Amino acid sequence: MSDPYFITASLIVSFLGGGIVSAAINWARSERADKKERKIKFLNDQLRNLYGPLYYFVSQSEKCFELNDRFHKAYNEEFIQEKWSKDELTRERLRTRAVQTIDLANQYIAEVKSNNQKIKEILDNSYSLIDPDDIDVFMLFNEHYLRFNKEIEESGKLITPDGIYERIGDISFLRPEFMERVKLKFRNKKNELEGLLDK
């Protein structure tokens, strides 16, 4: 004959054991779901407030650089390579058109400068969303932004003495490494978010 105490104890242990395992499984699932939701929210915040806006302005600036290059190429073909009459009236018209072309090309660079101001504001307002491996690249953008605004007059004249400028290094409107990094991170984060939302 079976011991009733043993049967009852076995049932209680069996019941509790199953309950504990079930609770542990539910806790693990809940923790995994919470972690996924936090990751989705953080990626959304990064895309909406940092990497998305950066991508937008970097892409605009990239197009402005391309337009500037096309204007300079057209300028070279039209005014340098082309053989024009030496007539003074012709020369005067050519000078006017050449200046117009250079002014137009410079307007696209002015747009890059304006975009850099917006990029700086985005970085300042959303610094907590920057990935740690982007900090050095973004701080280098900041350095060049500051130097451009401190060392170059509105007219485009360099204030820094030549020898000092050469020792400190060139100033870039917008470094290619910064543009490539922003575009790469934007695409990667967008793909990562889509992958999480598909699961």
PDB file of C-alpha atoms in Angstrom:
ATOM      1  CA  MET A   1       0.000   0.000   0.000  1.00  0.00           C
ATOM      2  CA  SER A   2       1.305   3.443  -0.931  1.00  0.00           C
ATOM      3  CA  ASP A   3       2.125   5.989   1.684  1.00  0.00           C
ATOM      4  CA  PRO A   4      -0.492   8.825   1.384  1.00  0.00           C
ATOM      5  CA  TYR A   5       2.046  11.379   2.647  1.00  0.00           C
ATOM      6  CA  PHE A   6       4.503  10.422  -0.123  1.00  0.00           C
ATOM      7  CA  ILE A   7       1.803  10.717  -2.816  1.00  0.00           C
ATOM      8  CA  THR A   8       0.688  14.162  -1.559  1.00  0.00           C
ATOM      9  CA  ALA A   9       4.285  15.418  -1.333  1.00  0.00           C
ATOM     10  CA  SER A  10       4.973  14.136  -4.857  1.00  0.00           C
ATOM     11  CA  LEU A  11       1.889  15.912  -6.189  1.00  0.00           C
ATOM     12  CA  ILE A  12       2.854  19.193  -4.474  1.00  0.00           C
ATOM     13  CA  VAL A  13       6.449  19.019  -5.744  1.00  0.00           C
ATOM     14  CA  SER A  14       5.212  18.103  -9.216  1.00  0.00           C
ATOM     15  CA  PHE A  15       2.709  20.961  -9.201  1.00  0.00           C
ATOM     16  CA  LEU A  16       5.211  23.523  -7.840  1.00  0.00           C
ATOM     17  CA  GLY A  17       7.983  22.318 -10.134  1.00  0.00           C
ATOM     18  CA  GLY A  18       5.789  22.713 -13.183  1.00  0.00           C
ATOM     19  CA  GLY A  19       4.629  26.131 -11.991  1.00  0.00           C
ATOM     20  CA  ILE A  20       8.181  27.327 -11.401  1.00  0.00           C
ATOM     21  CA  VAL A  21       9.349  26.116 -14.809  1.00  0.00           C
ATOM     22  CA  SER A  22       6.334  27.730 -16.448  1.00  0.00           C
ATOM     23  CA  ALA A  23       6.936  31.000 -14.588  1.00  0.00           C
ATOM     24  CA  ALA A  24      10.617  30.953 -15.573  1.00  0.00           C
ATOM     25  CA  ILE A  25       9.721  30.404 -19.236  1.00  0.00           C
ATOM     26  CA  ASN A  26       7.143  33.207 -19.138  1.00  0.00           C
ATOM     27  CA  TRP A  27       9.639  35.538 -17.440  1.00  0.00           C
ATOM     28  CA  ALA A  28      12.297  34.762 -20.066  1.00  0.00           C
ATOM     29  CA  ARG A  29       9.813  35.402 -22.899  1.00  0.00           C
ATOM     30  CA  SER A  30       8.673  38.642 -21.310  1.00  0.00           C
ATOM     31  CA  GLU A  31      12.261  39.792 -20.749  1.00  0.00           C
ATOM     32  CA  ARG A  32      13.157  39.003 -24.377  1.00  0.00           C
ATOM     33  CA  ALA A  33      10.078  40.883 -25.648  1.00  0.00           C
ATOM     34  CA  ASP A  34      10.896  43.897 -23.418  1.00  0.00           C
ATOM     35  CA  LYS A  35      14.484  43.914 -24.648  1.00  0.00           C
ATOM     36  CA  LYS A  36      13.296  43.802 -28.263  1.00  0.00           C
ATOM     37  CA  GLU A  37      10.837  46.663 -27.640  1.00  0.00           C
ATOM     38  CA  ARG A  38      13.583  48.764 -26.026  1.00  0.00           C
ATOM     39  CA  LYS A  39      15.869  48.090 -28.994  1.00  0.00           C
ATOM     40  CA  ILE A  40      13.109  49.032 -31.464  1.00  0.00           C
ATOM     41  CA  LYS A  41      12.396  52.259 -29.555  1.00  0.00           C
ATOM     42  CA  PHE A  42      16.093  53.188 -29.397  1.00  0.00           C
ATOM     43  CA  LEU A  43      16.600  52.510 -33.117  1.00  0.00           C
ATOM     44  CA  ASN A  44      13.488  54.557 -33.893  1.00  0.00           C
ATOM     45  CA  ASP A  45      14.847  57.430 -31.781  1.00  0.00           C
ATOM     46  CA  GLN A  46      18.243  57.207 -33.481  1.00  0.00           C
ATOM     47  CA  LEU A  47      16.712  57.188 -36.968  1.00  0.00           C
ATOM     48  CA  ARG A  48      14.157  59.917 -36.259  1.00  0.00           C
ATOM     49  CA  ASN A  49      16.370  62.315 -34.289  1.00  0.00           C
ATOM     50  CA  LEU A  50      19.956  61.658 -35.361  1.00  0.00           C
ATOM     51  CA  TYR A  51      20.931  59.358 -38.219  1.00  0.00           C
ATOM     52  CA  GLY A  52      17.875  60.108 -40.392  1.00  0.00           C
ATOM     53  CA  PRO A  53      18.234  63.921 -40.300  1.00  0.00           C
ATOM     54  CA  LEU A  54      22.026  63.606 -40.708  1.00  0.00           C
ATOM     55  CA  TYR A  55      21.485  61.383 -43.747  1.00  0.00           C
ATOM     56  CA  TYR A  56      19.096  63.937 -45.243  1.00  0.00           C
ATOM     57  CA  PHE A  57      21.505  66.886 -44.938  1.00  0.00           C
ATOM     58  CA  VAL A  58      24.593  64.864 -45.893  1.00  0.00           C
ATOM     59  CA  SER A  59      22.779  63.666 -49.051  1.00  0.00           C
ATOM     60  CA  GLN A  60      21.822  67.260 -49.901  1.00  0.00           C
ATOM     61  CA  SER A  61      25.410  68.411 -49.423  1.00  0.00           C
ATOM     62  CA  GLU A  62      26.726  65.552 -51.528  1.00  0.00           C
ATOM     63  CA  LYS A  63      24.486  66.705 -54.395  1.00  0.00           C
ATOM     64  CA  CYS A  64      25.685  70.291 -53.892  1.00  0.00           C
ATOM     65  CA  PHE A  65      29.309  69.137 -54.195  1.00  0.00           C
ATOM     66  CA  GLU A  66      28.403  67.283 -57.394  1.00  0.00           C
ATOM     67  CA  LEU A  67      26.705  70.378 -58.845  1.00  0.00           C
ATOM     68  CA  ASN A  68      29.678  72.537 -57.891  1.00  0.00           C
ATOM     69  CA  ASP A  69      32.006  70.083 -59.671  1.00  0.00           C
ATOM     70  CA  ARG A  70      29.776  70.060 -62.773  1.00  0.00           C
ATOM     71  CA  PHE A  71      29.768  73.874 -62.889  1.00  0.00           C
ATOM     72  CA  HIS A  72      33.572  73.941 -62.617  1.00  0.00           C
ATOM     73  CA  LYS A  73      33.894  71.330 -65.344  1.00  0.00           C
ATOM     74  CA  ALA A  74      31.530  73.294 -67.599  1.00  0.00           C
ATOM     75  CA  TYR A  75      33.452  76.491 -66.756  1.00  0.00           C
ATOM     76  CA  ASN A  76      36.707  74.841 -67.787  1.00  0.00           C
ATOM     77  CA  GLU A  77      35.224  73.553 -71.055  1.00  0.00           C
ATOM     78  CA  GLU A  78      33.456  76.824 -71.889  1.00  0.00           C
ATOM     79  CA  PHE A  79      35.971  79.453 -70.846  1.00  0.00           C
ATOM     80  CA  ILE A  80      39.388  77.774 -70.638  1.00  0.00           C
ATOM     81  CA  GLN A  81      39.472  75.124 -73.375  1.00  0.00           C
ATOM     82  CA  GLU A  82      37.292  76.968 -75.891  1.00  0.00           C
ATOM     83  CA  LYS A  83      39.124  79.320 -78.269  1.00  0.00           C
ATOM     84  CA  TRP A  84      37.356  82.681 -78.232  1.00  0.00           C
ATOM     85  CA  SER A  85      37.969  85.839 -80.216  1.00  0.00           C
ATOM     86  CA  LYS A  86      40.377  88.349 -78.689  1.00  0.00           C
ATOM     87  CA  ASP A  87      37.903  91.129 -79.455  1.00  0.00           C
ATOM     88  CA  GLU A  88      37.497  93.356 -76.351  1.00  0.00           C
ATOM     89  CA  LEU A  89      33.682  93.250 -76.412  1.00  0.00           C
ATOM     90  CA  THR A  90      33.765  89.435 -76.637  1.00  0.00           C
ATOM     91  CA  ARG A  91      36.288  89.319 -73.778  1.00  0.00           C
ATOM     92  CA  GLU A  92      34.088  91.553 -71.610  1.00  0.00           C
ATOM     93  CA  ARG A  93      31.038  89.331 -72.220  1.00  0.00           C
ATOM     94  CA  LEU A  94      33.115  86.226 -71.447  1.00  0.00           C
ATOM     95  CA  ARG A  95      34.330  87.766 -68.165  1.00  0.00           C
ATOM     96  CA  THR A  96      30.729  88.532 -67.140  1.00  0.00           C
ATOM     97  CA  ARG A  97      29.568  85.013 -67.964  1.00  0.00           C
ATOM     98  CA  ALA A  98      32.595  83.467 -66.250  1.00  0.00           C
ATOM     99  CA  VAL A  99      31.920  85.421 -63.039  1.00  0.00           C
ATOM    100  CA  GLN A 100      28.228  84.411 -63.180  1.00  0.00           C
ATOM    101  CA  THR A 101      29.230  80.762 -63.518  1.00  0.00           C
ATOM    102  CA  ILE A 102      31.668  80.888 -60.577  1.00  0.00           C
ATOM    103  CA  ASP A 103      29.080  82.719 -58.448  1.00  0.00           C
ATOM    104  CA  LEU A 104      26.514  80.018 -59.196  1.00  0.00           C
ATOM    105  CA  ALA A 105      29.017  77.267 -58.348  1.00  0.00           C
ATOM    106  CA  ASN A 106      29.819  79.024 -55.056  1.00  0.00           C
ATOM    107  CA  GLN A 107      26.131  79.158 -54.108  1.00  0.00           C
ATOM    108  CA  TYR A 108      26.106  75.363 -53.895  1.00  0.00           C
ATOM    109  CA  ILE A 109      29.057  75.447 -51.498  1.00  0.00           C
ATOM    110  CA  ALA A 110      27.198  78.092 -49.460  1.00  0.00           C
ATOM    111  CA  GLU A 111      24.339  75.567 -49.231  1.00  0.00           C
ATOM    112  CA  VAL A 112      26.776  72.984 -47.830  1.00  0.00           C
ATOM    113  CA  LYS A 113      27.854  75.536 -45.226  1.00  0.00           C
ATOM    114  CA  SER A 114      24.205  76.120 -44.296  1.00  0.00           C
ATOM    115  CA  ASN A 115      23.632  72.353 -44.028  1.00  0.00           C
ATOM    116  CA  ASN A 116      26.690  72.076 -41.766  1.00  0.00           C
ATOM    117  CA  GLN A 117      24.999  74.464 -39.328  1.00  0.00           C
ATOM    118  CA  LYS A 118      21.950  72.161 -39.277  1.00  0.00           C
ATOM    119  CA  ILE A 119      24.152  69.073 -38.854  1.00  0.00           C
ATOM    120  CA  LYS A 120      25.888  70.741 -35.889  1.00  0.00           C
ATOM    121  CA  GLU A 121      22.501  71.474 -34.285  1.00  0.00           C
ATOM    122  CA  ILE A 122      21.369  67.863 -34.778  1.00  0.00           C
ATOM    123  CA  LEU A 123      24.565  66.553 -33.168  1.00  0.00           C
ATOM    124  CA  ASP A 124      24.263  69.015 -30.267  1.00  0.00           C
ATOM    125  CA  ASN A 125      20.599  68.159 -29.636  1.00  0.00           C
ATOM    126  CA  SER A 126      20.900  64.369 -30.018  1.00  0.00           C
ATOM    127  CA  TYR A 127      24.399  63.575 -28.744  1.00  0.00           C
ATOM    128  CA  SER A 128      23.054  60.875 -26.396  1.00  0.00           C
ATOM    129  CA  LEU A 129      21.954  58.846 -29.449  1.00  0.00           C
ATOM    130  CA  ILE A 130      25.414  58.741 -31.071  1.00  0.00           C
ATOM    131  CA  ASP A 131      26.905  55.242 -31.337  1.00  0.00           C
ATOM    132  CA  PRO A 132      30.224  55.046 -29.430  1.00  0.00           C
ATOM    133  CA  ASP A 133      32.118  54.039 -32.588  1.00  0.00           C
ATOM    134  CA  ASP A 134      30.916  57.247 -34.313  1.00  0.00           C
ATOM    135  CA  ILE A 135      32.131  59.690 -31.666  1.00  0.00           C
ATOM    136  CA  ASP A 136      35.595  60.307 -33.160  1.00  0.00           C
ATOM    137  CA  VAL A 137      34.231  60.839 -36.688  1.00  0.00           C
ATOM    138  CA  PHE A 138      31.509  63.190 -35.418  1.00  0.00           C
ATOM    139  CA  MET A 139      33.940  65.144 -33.206  1.00  0.00           C
ATOM    140  CA  LEU A 140      36.213  65.624 -36.215  1.00  0.00           C
ATOM    141  CA  PHE A 141      33.229  67.123 -38.080  1.00  0.00           C
ATOM    142  CA  ASN A 142      32.742  69.455 -35.107  1.00  0.00           C
ATOM    143  CA  GLU A 143      36.423  70.467 -35.173  1.00  0.00           C
ATOM    144  CA  HIS A 144      36.269  71.377 -38.873  1.00  0.00           C
ATOM    145  CA  TYR A 145      32.952  73.172 -38.399  1.00  0.00           C
ATOM    146  CA  LEU A 146      34.456  75.301 -35.611  1.00  0.00           C
ATOM    147  CA  ARG A 147      37.648  75.994 -37.551  1.00  0.00           C
ATOM    148  CA  PHE A 148      35.695  77.009 -40.642  1.00  0.00           C
ATOM    149  CA  ASN A 149      33.644  79.495 -38.607  1.00  0.00           C
ATOM    150  CA  LYS A 150      36.633  80.883 -36.657  1.00  0.00           C
ATOM    151  CA  GLU A 151      39.414  80.893 -39.245  1.00  0.00           C
ATOM    152  CA  ILE A 152      37.623  81.904 -42.454  1.00  0.00           C
ATOM    153  CA  GLU A 153      35.955  85.281 -42.975  1.00  0.00           C
ATOM    154  CA  GLU A 154      32.534  85.631 -44.609  1.00  0.00           C
ATOM    155  CA  SER A 155      34.300  86.719 -47.811  1.00  0.00           C
ATOM    156  CA  GLY A 156      36.177  83.398 -47.854  1.00  0.00           C
ATOM    157  CA  LYS A 157      39.515  84.905 -46.813  1.00  0.00           C
ATOM    158  CA  LEU A 158      41.627  82.759 -44.479  1.00  0.00           C
ATOM    159  CA  ILE A 159      42.456  84.553 -41.192  1.00  0.00           C
ATOM    160  CA  THR A 160      44.959  81.979 -39.943  1.00  0.00           C
ATOM    161  CA  PRO A 161      48.572  82.821 -40.932  1.00  0.00           C
ATOM    162  CA  ASP A 162      49.802  80.528 -43.722  1.00  0.00           C
ATOM    163  CA  GLY A 163      52.535  78.804 -41.692  1.00  0.00           C
ATOM    164  CA  ILE A 164      50.176  78.133 -38.757  1.00  0.00           C
ATOM    165  CA  TYR A 165      47.447  76.836 -41.098  1.00  0.00           C
ATOM    166  CA  GLU A 166      49.915  74.420 -42.698  1.00  0.00           C
ATOM    167  CA  ARG A 167      50.974  73.112 -39.279  1.00  0.00           C
ATOM    168  CA  ILE A 168      47.399  72.694 -38.004  1.00  0.00           C
ATOM    169  CA  GLY A 169      46.074  71.212 -41.247  1.00  0.00           C
ATOM    170  CA  ASP A 170      43.464  71.842 -43.900  1.00  0.00           C
ATOM    171  CA  ILE A 171      39.852  72.712 -43.158  1.00  0.00           C
ATOM    172  CA  SER A 172      37.209  70.634 -44.909  1.00  0.00           C
ATOM    173  CA  PHE A 173      33.675  71.774 -45.728  1.00  0.00           C
ATOM    174  CA  LEU A 174      32.416  68.257 -45.106  1.00  0.00           C
ATOM    175  CA  ARG A 175      34.797  65.328 -44.892  1.00  0.00           C
ATOM    176  CA  PRO A 176      34.039  62.313 -47.137  1.00  0.00           C
ATOM    177  CA  GLU A 177      34.551  59.937 -44.165  1.00  0.00           C
ATOM    178  CA  PHE A 178      31.782  61.729 -42.260  1.00  0.00           C
ATOM    179  CA  MET A 179      29.378  61.520 -45.203  1.00  0.00           C
ATOM    180  CA  GLU A 180      30.131  57.839 -45.823  1.00  0.00           C
ATOM    181  CA  ARG A 181      29.801  56.984 -42.129  1.00  0.00           C
ATOM    182  CA  VAL A 182      26.410  58.697 -41.817  1.00  0.00           C
ATOM    183  CA  LYS A 183      25.042  57.006 -44.941  1.00  0.00           C
ATOM    184  CA  LEU A 184      26.325  53.580 -43.871  1.00  0.00           C
ATOM    185  CA  LYS A 185      24.929  53.875 -40.337  1.00  0.00           C
ATOM    186  CA  PHE A 186      21.559  55.118 -41.577  1.00  0.00           C
ATOM    187  CA  ARG A 187      21.168  52.172 -43.960  1.00  0.00           C
ATOM    188  CA  ASN A 188      22.369  49.631 -41.363  1.00  0.00           C
ATOM    189  CA  LYS A 189      20.018  50.932 -38.669  1.00  0.00           C
ATOM    190  CA  LYS A 190      17.083  51.025 -41.061  1.00  0.00           C
ATOM    191  CA  ASN A 191      17.752  47.411 -42.054  1.00  0.00           C
ATOM    192  CA  GLU A 192      18.190  46.366 -38.408  1.00  0.00           C
ATOM    193  CA  LEU A 193      14.887  47.997 -37.448  1.00  0.00           C
ATOM    194  CA  GLU A 194      13.045  46.374 -40.356  1.00  0.00           C
ATOM    195  CA  GLY A 195      14.531  42.998 -39.341  1.00  0.00           C
ATOM    196  CA  LEU A 196      13.276  43.423 -35.762  1.00  0.00           C
ATOM    197  CA  LEU A 197       9.811  44.480 -36.898  1.00  0.00           C
ATOM    198  CA  ASP A 198       9.541  41.476 -39.256  1.00  0.00           C
ATOM    199  CA  LYS A 199      10.184  38.951 -36.449  1.00  0.00           C
TER     200      LYS A 199
END
